[in-house]
PDB file of C-alpha atoms in Angstrom:
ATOM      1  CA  UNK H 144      -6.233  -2.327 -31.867  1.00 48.00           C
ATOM      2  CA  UNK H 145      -4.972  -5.240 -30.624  1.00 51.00           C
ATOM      3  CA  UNK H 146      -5.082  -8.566 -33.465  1.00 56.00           C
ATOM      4  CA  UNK H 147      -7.009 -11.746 -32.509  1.00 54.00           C
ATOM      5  CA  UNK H 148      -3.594 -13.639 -32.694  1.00 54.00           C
ATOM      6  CA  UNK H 149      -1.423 -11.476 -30.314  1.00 54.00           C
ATOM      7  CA  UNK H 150      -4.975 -11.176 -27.842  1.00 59.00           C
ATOM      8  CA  UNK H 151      -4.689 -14.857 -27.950  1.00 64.00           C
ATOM      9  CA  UNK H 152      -1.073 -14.916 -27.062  1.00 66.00           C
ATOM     10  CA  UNK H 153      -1.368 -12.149 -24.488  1.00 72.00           C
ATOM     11  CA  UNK H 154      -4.134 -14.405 -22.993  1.00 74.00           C
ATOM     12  CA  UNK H 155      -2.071 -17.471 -22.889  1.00 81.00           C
ATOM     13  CA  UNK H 156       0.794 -15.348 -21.316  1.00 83.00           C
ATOM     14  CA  UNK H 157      -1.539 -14.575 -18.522  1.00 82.00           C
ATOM     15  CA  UNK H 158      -2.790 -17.952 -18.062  1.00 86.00           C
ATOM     16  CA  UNK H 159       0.924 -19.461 -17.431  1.00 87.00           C
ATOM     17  CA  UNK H 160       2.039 -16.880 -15.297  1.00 86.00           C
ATOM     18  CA  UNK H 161      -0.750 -17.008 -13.242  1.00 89.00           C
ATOM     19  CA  UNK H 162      -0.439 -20.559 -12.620  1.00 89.00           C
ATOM     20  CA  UNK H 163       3.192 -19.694 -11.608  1.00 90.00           C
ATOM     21  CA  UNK H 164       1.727 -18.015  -8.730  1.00 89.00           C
ATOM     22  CA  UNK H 165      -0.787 -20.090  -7.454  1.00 89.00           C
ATOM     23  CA  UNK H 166       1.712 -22.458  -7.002  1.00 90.00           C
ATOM     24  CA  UNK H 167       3.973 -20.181  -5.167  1.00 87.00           C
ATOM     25  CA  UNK H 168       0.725 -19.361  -2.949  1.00 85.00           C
ATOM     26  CA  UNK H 169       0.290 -23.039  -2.120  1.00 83.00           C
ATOM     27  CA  UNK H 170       4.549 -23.033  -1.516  1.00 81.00           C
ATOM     28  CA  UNK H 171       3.897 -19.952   1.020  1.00 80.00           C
ATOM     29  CA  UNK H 172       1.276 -18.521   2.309  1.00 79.00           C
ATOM     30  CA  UNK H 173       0.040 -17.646   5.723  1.00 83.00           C
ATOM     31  CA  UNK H 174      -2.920 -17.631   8.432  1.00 85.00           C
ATOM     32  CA  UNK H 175      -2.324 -14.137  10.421  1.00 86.00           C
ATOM     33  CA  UNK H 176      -4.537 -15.922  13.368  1.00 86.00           C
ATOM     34  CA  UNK H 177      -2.230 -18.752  13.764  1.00 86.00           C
ATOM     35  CA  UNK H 178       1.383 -17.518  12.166  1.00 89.00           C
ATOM     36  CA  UNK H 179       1.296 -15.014  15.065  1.00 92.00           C
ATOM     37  CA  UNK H 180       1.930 -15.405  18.514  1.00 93.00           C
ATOM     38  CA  UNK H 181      -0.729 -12.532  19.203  1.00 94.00           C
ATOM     39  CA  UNK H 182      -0.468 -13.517  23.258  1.00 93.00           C
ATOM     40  CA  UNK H 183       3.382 -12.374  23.302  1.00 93.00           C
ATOM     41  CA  UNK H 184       3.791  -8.997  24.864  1.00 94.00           C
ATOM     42  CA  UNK H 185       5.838  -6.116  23.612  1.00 94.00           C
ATOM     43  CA  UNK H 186       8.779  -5.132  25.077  1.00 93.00           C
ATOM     44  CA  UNK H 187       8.512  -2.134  27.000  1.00 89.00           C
ATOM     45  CA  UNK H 188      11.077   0.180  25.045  1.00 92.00           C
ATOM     46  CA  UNK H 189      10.562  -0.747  21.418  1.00 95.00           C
ATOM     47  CA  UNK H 190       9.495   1.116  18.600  1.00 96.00           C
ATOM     48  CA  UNK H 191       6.104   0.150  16.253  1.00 96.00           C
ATOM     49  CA  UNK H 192       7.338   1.892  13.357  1.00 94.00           C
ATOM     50  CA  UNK H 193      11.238   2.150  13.362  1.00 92.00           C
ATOM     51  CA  UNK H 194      12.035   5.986  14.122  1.00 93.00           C
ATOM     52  CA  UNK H 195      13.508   6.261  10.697  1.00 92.00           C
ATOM     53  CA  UNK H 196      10.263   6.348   9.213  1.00 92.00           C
ATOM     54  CA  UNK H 197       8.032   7.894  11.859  1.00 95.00           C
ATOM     55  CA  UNK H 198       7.124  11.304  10.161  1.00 95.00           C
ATOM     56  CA  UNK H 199       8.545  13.909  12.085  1.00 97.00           C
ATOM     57  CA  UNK H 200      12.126  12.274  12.583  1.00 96.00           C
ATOM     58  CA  UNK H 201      14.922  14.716  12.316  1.00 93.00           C
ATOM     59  CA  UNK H 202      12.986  17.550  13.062  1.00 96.00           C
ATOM     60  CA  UNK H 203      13.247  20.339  16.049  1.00 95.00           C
ATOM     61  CA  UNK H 204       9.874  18.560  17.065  1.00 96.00           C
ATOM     62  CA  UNK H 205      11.774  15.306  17.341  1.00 97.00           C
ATOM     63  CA  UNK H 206      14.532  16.429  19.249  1.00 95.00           C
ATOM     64  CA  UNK H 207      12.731  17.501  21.675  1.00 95.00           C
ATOM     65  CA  UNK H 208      10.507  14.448  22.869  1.00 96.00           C
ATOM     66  CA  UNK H 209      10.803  12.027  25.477  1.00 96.00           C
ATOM     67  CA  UNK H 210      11.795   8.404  23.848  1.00 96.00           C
ATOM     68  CA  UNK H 211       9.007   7.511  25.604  1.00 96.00           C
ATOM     69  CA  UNK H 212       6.744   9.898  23.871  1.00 96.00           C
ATOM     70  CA  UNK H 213       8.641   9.090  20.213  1.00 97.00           C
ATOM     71  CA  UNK H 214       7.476   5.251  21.057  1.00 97.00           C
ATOM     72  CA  UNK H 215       3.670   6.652  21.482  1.00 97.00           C
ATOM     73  CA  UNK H 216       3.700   8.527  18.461  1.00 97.00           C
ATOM     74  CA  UNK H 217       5.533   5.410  16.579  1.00 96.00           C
ATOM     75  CA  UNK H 218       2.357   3.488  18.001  1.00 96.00           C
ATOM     76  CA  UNK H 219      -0.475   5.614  16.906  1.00 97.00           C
ATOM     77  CA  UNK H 220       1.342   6.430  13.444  1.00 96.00           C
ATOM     78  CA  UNK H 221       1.402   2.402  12.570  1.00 96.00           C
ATOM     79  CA  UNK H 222      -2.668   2.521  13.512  1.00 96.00           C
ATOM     80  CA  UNK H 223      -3.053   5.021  11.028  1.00 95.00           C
ATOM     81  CA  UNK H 224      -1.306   2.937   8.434  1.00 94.00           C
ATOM     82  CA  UNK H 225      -2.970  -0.051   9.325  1.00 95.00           C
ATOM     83  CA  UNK H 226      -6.091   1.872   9.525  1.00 95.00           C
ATOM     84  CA  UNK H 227      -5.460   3.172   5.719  1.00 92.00           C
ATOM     85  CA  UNK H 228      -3.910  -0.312   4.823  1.00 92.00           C
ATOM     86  CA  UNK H 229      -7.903  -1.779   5.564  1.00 93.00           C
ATOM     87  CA  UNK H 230      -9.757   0.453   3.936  1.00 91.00           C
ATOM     88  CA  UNK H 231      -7.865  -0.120   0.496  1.00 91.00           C
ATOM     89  CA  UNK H 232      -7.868  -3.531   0.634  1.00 91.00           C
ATOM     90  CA  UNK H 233     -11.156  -3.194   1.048  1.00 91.00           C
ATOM     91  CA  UNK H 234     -11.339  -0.967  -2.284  1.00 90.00           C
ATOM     92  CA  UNK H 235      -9.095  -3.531  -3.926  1.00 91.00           C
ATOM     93  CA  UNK H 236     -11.362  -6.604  -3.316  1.00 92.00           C
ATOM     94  CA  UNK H 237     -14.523  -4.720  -4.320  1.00 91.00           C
ATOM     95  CA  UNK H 238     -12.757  -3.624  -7.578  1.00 91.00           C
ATOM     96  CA  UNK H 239     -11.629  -7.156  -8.172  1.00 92.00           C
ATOM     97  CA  UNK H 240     -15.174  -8.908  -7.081  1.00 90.00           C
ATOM     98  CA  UNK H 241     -16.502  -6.672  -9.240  1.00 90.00           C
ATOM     99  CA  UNK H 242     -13.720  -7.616 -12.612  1.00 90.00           C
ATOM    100  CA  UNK H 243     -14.839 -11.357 -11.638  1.00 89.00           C
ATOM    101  CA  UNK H 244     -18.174 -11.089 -12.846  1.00 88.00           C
ATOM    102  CA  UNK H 245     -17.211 -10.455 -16.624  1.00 89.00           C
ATOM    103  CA  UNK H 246     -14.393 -13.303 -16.472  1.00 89.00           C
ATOM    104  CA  UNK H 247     -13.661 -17.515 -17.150  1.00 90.00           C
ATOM    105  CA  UNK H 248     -14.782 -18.984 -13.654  1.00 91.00           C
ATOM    106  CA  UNK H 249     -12.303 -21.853 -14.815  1.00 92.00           C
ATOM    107  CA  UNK H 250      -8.968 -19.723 -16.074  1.00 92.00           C
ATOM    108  CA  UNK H 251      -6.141 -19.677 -13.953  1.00 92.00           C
ATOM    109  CA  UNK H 252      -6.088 -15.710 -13.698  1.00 90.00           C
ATOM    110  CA  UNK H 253      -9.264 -15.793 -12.033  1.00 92.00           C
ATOM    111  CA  UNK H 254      -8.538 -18.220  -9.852  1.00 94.00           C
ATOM    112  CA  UNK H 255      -5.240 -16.270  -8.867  1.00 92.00           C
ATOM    113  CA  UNK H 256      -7.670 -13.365  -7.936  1.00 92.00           C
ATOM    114  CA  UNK H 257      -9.837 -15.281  -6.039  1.00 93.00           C
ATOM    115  CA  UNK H 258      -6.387 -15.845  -3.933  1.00 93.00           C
ATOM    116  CA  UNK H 259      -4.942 -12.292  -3.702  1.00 93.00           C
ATOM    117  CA  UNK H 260      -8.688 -11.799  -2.450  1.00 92.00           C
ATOM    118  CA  UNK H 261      -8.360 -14.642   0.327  1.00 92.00           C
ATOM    119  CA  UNK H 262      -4.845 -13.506   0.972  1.00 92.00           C
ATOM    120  CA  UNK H 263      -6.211  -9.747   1.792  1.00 93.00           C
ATOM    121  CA  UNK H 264      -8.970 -10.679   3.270  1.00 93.00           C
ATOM    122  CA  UNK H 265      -6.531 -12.464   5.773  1.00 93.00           C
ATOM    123  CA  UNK H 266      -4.096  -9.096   5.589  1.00 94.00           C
ATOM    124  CA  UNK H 267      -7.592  -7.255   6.936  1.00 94.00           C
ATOM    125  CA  UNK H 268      -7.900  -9.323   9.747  1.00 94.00           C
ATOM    126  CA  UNK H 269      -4.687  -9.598  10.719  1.00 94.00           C
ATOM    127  CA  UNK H 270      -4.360  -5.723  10.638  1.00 96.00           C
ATOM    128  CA  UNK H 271      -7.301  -5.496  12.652  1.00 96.00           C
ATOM    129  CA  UNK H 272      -5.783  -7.700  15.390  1.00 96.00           C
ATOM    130  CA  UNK H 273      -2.994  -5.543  15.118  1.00 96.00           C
ATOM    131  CA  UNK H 274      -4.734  -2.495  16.621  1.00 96.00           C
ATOM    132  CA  UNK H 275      -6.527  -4.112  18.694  1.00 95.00           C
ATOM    133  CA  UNK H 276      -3.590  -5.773  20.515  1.00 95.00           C
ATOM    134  CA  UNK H 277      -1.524  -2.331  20.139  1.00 94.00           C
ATOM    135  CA  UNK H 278      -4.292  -1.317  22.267  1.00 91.00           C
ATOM    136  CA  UNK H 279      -5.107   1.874  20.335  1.00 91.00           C
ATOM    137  CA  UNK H 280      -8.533   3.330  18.590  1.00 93.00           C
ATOM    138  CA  UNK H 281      -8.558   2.415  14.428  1.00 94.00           C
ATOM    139  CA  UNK H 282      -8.615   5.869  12.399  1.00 93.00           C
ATOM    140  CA  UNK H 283     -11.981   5.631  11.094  1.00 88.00           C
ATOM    141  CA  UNK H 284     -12.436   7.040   7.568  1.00 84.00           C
ATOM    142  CA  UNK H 285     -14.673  10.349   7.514  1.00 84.00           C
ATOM    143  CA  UNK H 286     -18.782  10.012   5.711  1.00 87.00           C
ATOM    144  CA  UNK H 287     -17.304  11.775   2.893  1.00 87.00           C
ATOM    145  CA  UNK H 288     -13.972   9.232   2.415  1.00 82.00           C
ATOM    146  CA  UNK H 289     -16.040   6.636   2.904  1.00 84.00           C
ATOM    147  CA  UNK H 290     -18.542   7.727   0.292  1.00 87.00           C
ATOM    148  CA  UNK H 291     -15.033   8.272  -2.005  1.00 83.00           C
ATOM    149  CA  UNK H 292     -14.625   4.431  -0.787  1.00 81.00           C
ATOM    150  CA  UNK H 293     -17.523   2.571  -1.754  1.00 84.00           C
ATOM    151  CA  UNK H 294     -17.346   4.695  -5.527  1.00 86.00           C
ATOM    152  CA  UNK H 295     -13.310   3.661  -6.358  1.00 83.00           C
ATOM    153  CA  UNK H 296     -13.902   0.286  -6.821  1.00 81.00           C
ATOM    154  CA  UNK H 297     -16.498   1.153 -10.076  1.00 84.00           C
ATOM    155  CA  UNK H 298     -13.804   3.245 -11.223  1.00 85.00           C
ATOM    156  CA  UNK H 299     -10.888   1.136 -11.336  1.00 85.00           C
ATOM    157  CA  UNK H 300     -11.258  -0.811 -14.545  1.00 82.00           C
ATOM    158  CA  UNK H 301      -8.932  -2.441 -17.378  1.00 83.00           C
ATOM    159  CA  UNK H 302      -5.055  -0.697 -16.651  1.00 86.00           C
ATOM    160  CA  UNK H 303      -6.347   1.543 -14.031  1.00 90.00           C
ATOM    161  CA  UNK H 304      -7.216  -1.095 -11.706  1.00 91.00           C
ATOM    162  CA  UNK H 305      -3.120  -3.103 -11.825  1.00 91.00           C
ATOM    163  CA  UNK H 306      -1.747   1.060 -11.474  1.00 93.00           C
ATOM    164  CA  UNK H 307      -4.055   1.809  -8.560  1.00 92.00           C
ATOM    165  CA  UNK H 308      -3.086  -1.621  -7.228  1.00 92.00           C
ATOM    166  CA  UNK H 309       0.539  -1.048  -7.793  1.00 93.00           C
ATOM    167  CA  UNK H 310      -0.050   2.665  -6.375  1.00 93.00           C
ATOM    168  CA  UNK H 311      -1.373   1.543  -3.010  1.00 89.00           C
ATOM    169  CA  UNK H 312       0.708  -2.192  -2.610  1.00 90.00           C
ATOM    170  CA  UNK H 313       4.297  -1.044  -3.751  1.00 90.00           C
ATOM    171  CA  UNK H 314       5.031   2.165  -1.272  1.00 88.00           C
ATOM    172  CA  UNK H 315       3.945   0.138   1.575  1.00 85.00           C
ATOM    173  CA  UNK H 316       5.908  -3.146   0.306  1.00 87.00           C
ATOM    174  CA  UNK H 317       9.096  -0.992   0.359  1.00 86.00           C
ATOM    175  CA  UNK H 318       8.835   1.005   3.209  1.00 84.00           C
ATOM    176  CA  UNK H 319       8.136  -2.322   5.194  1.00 85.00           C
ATOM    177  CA  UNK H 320      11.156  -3.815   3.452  1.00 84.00           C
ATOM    178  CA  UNK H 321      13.469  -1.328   4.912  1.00 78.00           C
ATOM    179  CA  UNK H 322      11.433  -1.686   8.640  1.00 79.00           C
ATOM    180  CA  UNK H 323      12.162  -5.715   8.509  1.00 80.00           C
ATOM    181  CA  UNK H 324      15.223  -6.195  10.209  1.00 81.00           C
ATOM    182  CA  UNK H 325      15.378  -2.712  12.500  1.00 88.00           C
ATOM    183  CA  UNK H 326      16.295  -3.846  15.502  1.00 90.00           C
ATOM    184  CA  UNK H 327      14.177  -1.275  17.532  1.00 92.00           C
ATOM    185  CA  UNK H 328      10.928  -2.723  16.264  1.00 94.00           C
ATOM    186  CA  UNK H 329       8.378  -4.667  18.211  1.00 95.00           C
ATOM    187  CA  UNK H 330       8.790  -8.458  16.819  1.00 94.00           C
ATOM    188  CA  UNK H 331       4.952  -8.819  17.099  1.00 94.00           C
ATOM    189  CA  UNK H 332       5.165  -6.144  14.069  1.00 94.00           C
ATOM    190  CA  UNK H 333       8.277  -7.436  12.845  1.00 92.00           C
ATOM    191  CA  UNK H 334       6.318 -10.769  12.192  1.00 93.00           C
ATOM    192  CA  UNK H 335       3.437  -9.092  10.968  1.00 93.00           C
ATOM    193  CA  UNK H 336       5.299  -7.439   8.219  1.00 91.00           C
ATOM    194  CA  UNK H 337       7.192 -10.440   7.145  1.00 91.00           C
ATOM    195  CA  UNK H 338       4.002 -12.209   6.035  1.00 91.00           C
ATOM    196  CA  UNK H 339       2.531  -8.745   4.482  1.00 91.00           C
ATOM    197  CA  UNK H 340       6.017  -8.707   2.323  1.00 90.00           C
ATOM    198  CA  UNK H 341       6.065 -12.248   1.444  1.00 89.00           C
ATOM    199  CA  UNK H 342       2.552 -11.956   0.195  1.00 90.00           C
ATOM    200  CA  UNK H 343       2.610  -8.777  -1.466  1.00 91.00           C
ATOM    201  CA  UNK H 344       5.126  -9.562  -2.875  1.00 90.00           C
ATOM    202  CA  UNK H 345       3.184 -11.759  -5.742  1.00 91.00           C
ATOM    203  CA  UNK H 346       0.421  -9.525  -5.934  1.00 93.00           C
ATOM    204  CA  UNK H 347       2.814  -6.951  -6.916  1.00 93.00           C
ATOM    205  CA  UNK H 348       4.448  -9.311  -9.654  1.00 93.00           C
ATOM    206  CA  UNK H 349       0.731 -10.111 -10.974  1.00 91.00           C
ATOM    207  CA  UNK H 350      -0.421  -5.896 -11.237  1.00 93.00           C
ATOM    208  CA  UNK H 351       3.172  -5.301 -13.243  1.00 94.00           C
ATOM    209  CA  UNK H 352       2.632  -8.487 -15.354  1.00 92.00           C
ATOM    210  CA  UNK H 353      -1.618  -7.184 -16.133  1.00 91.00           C
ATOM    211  CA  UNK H 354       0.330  -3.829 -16.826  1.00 93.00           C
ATOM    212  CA  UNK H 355       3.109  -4.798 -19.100  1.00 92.00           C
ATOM    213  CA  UNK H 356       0.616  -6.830 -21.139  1.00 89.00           C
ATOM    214  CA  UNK H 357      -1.740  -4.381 -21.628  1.00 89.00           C
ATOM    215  CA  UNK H 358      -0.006  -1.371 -22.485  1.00 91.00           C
ATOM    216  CA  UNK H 359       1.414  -2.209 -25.298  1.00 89.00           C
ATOM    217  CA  UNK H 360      -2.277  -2.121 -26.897  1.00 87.00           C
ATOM    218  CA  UNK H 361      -4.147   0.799 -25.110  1.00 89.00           C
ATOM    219  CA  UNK H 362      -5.692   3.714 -27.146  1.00 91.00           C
ATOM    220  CA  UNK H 363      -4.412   6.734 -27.099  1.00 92.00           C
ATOM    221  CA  UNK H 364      -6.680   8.235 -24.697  1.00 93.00           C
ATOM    222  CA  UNK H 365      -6.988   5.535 -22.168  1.00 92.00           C
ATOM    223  CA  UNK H 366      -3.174   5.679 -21.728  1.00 94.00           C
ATOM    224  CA  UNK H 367      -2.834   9.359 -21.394  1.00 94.00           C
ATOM    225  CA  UNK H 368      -5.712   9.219 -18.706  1.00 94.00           C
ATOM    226  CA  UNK H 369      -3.849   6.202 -16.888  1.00 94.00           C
ATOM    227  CA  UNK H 370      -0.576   8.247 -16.882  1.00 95.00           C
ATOM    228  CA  UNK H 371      -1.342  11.215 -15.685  1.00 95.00           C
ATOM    229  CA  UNK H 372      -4.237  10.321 -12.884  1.00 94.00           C
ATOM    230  CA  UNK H 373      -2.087   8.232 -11.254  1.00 94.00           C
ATOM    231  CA  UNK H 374      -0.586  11.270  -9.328  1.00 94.00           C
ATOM    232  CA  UNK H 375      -3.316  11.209  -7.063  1.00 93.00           C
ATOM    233  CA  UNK H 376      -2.100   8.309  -5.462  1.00 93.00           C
ATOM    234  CA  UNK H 377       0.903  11.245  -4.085  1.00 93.00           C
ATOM    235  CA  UNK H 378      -1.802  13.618  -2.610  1.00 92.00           C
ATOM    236  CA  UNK H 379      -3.314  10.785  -1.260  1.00 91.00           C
ATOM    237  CA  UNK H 380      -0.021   9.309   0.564  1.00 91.00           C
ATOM    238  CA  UNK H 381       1.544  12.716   1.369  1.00 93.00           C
ATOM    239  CA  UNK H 382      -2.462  13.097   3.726  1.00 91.00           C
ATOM    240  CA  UNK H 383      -2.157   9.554   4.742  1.00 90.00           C
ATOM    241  CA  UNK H 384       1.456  10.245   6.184  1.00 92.00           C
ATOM    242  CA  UNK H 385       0.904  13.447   7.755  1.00 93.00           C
ATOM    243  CA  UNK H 386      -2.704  12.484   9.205  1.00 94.00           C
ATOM    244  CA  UNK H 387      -3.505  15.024  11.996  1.00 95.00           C
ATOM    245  CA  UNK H 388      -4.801  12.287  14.357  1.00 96.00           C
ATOM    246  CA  UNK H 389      -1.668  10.764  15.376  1.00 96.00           C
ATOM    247  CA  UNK H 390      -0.263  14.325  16.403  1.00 97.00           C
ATOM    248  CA  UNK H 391      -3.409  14.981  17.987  1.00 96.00           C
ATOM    249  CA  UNK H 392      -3.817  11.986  20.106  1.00 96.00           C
ATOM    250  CA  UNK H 393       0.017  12.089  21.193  1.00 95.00           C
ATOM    251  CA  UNK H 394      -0.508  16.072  22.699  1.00 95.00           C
ATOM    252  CA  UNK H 395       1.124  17.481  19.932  1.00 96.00           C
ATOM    253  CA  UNK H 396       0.083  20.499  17.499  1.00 96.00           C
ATOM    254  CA  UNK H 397      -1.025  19.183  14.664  1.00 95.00           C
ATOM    255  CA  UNK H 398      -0.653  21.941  12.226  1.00 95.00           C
ATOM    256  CA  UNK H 399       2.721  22.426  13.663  1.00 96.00           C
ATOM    257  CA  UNK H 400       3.707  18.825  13.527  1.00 96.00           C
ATOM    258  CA  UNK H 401       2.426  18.185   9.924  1.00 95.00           C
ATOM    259  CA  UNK H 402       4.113  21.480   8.819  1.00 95.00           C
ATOM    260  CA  UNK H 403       7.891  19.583   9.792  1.00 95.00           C
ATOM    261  CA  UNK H 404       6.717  16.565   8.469  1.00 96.00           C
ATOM    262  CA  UNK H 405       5.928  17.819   5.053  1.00 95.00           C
ATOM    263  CA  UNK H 406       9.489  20.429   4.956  1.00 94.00           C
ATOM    264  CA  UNK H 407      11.362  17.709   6.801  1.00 95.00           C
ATOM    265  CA  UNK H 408      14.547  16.262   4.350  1.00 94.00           C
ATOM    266  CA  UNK H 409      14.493  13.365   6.221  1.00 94.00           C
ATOM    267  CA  UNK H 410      11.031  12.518   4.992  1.00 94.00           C
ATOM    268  CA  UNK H 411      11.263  13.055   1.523  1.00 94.00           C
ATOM    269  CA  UNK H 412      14.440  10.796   1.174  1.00 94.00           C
ATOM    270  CA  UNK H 413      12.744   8.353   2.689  1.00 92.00           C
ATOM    271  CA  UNK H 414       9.511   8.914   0.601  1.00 93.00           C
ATOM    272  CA  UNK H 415      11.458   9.257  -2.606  1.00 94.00           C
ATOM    273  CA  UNK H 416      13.339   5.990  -1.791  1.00 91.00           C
ATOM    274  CA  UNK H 417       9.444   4.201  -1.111  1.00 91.00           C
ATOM    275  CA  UNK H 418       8.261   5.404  -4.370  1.00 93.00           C
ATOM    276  CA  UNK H 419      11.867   4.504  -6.690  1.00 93.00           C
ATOM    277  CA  UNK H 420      10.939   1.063  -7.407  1.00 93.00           C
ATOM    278  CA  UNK H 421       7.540   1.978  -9.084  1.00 95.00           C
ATOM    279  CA  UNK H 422       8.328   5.308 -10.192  1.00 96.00           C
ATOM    280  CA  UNK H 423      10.798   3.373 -12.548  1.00 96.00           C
ATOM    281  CA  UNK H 424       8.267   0.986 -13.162  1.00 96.00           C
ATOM    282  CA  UNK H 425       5.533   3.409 -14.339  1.00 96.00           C
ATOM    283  CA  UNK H 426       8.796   5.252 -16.317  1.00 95.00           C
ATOM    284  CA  UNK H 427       9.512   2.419 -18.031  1.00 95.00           C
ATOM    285  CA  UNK H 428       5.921   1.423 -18.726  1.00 94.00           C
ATOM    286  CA  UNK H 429       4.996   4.649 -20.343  1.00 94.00           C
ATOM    287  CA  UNK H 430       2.470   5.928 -17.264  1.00 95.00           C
ATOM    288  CA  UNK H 431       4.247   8.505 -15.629  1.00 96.00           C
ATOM    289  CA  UNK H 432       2.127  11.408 -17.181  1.00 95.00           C
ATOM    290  CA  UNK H 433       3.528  15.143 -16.959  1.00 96.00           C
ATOM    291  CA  UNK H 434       0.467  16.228 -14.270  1.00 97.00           C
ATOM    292  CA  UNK H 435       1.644  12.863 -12.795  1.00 96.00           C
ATOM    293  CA  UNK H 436       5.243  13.862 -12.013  1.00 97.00           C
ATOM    294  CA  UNK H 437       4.513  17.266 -10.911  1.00 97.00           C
ATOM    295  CA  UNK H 438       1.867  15.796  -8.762  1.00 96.00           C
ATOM    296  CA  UNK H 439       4.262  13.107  -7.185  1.00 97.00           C
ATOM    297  CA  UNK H 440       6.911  15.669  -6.408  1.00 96.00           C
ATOM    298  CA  UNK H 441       4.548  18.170  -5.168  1.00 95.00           C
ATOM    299  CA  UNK H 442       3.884  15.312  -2.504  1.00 95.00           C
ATOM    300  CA  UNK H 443       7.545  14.352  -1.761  1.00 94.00           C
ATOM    301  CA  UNK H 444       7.878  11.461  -3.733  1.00 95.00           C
ATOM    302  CA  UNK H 445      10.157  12.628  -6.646  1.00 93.00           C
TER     303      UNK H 445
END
């Protein structure tokens, strides 16, 4: 159990750093309705997801499609993401609305919070103007997901809640990281994943600093649980990536298509190189369970 002096001190850790980061949210932070020009057109022969990354590079399937028909699937691929990139920060702000309740209204970690909330809030919007100026339907979440949905955010508690955080922010943060400066991508979504980056970017440094701090004093239980459920997070990504709808709406086969995605090298490099950063992370922390690691690499991401 954790003493009333090093509580104290954790606490007053927390406090500081979160103050560090409100003040690098006043420094930089952005209005997707205004920091984009969402009246400039695309360019006609541009990608929406660089091809590196679109899931069936490299394959047979690949090979033999029409750029123009690699651009489409690029396009529909980056609504699904978007789609998916909603819906959890949807999770995300009910989990944290819901941590709010039981907390200091006046302490600077709450109030850092009630900013990641504003600033995802914004991210929600913004990728909703996204697919509606890509001009292409939003993948709508089936009755049972969104059933799964509206129950995750009672679930994610304590540690759980920074690891699913970390789990659904960091893959994303460094996939778009290696997007940024492609030169075949549509500036429109260039721009729009600058801002997500920049913005993430604390979120991400606040979920590692509520994990680091409270691992060090979690029972035995609670940590085991934390480590090894966290896999999930690979079934869920290795779904999200090889969603059935993109392949569908494009003309292709989607049993076929997802069956190259998920045997493709190509994708698994570029999977395992999304999940390094907070593989090591979860390595170094202590969470990367046994049923974790077999459950990451099952999905491509070890």
């Amino acid at each position: 159990m954790m003493t009333t002096s090093a509580r104290t001190g954790t606490a007053r850790r927390r406090q500081e750093f979160s103050e560090r980061l409100l003040q690098g949210s006043v420094k930089k932070s952005y209005a997707p309705i205004v920091d984009i020009d969402w009246d400039a057109p695309f360019e006609p022969d541009k990608f929406f997801l660089p091809p590196k990354v679109v899931s069936i590079y490299g394959t047979p399937l690949w090979d033999n499609m029409t750029r123009e028909q690699r651009i489409e699937l690029s396009r529909q691929e980056l609504v699904n993401t978007l789609s998916a990139g909603i819906w959890f920060e949807n999770i995300l702000n009910q989990a944290l609305l819901r941590k709010m309740m039981h907390q200091d209204p006046t302490a600077h970690a709450t109030h850092y919070e009630l900013t990641e909330l504003g600033d995802e809030a914004r991210h929600m919007v913004m990728f909703g103007k996204a697919i509606a100026k890509v001009g292409a339907r939003p993948v709508q979440p089936k009755r049972y997901q969104r059933m799964i949905i509206n129950l995750l955010p009672l679930t994610f508690r304590g540690s759980l809640l920074w690891v699913a955080a970390l789990v659904g922010e960091e893959i994303f943060d460094s996939l778009q990281r290696q997007m940024l400066d492609d030169p075949e991508l549509q500036p429109v979504i260039q721009r729009l994943m600058r801002i997500h980056v920049a913005e993430e970017a604390r979120h991400i440094q606040f979920a590692r600093d509520g994990v680091r701090r409270r691992v060090p004093h979690m029972r035995r239980f609670t940590k085991m649980w934390v480590a090894n459920i966290n896999g999930v997070g690979g079934l869920f990504f290795r779904r999200l990536f090889t969603n059935p709808v993109p392949y569908h709406r494009v003309g292709l086969d989607p049993g076929q298509a997802r069956q190259m995605a998920r045997t493709s090298r190509h994708r698994r490099e570029v999977q395992v190189l999304g999940f390094a950063s907070l593989a090591a992370f979860l390595d170094e922390s202590g969470l990367m369970g046994p049923i974790s690691r077999r459950l990451w690499r099952r999905s491509g991401f070890l």
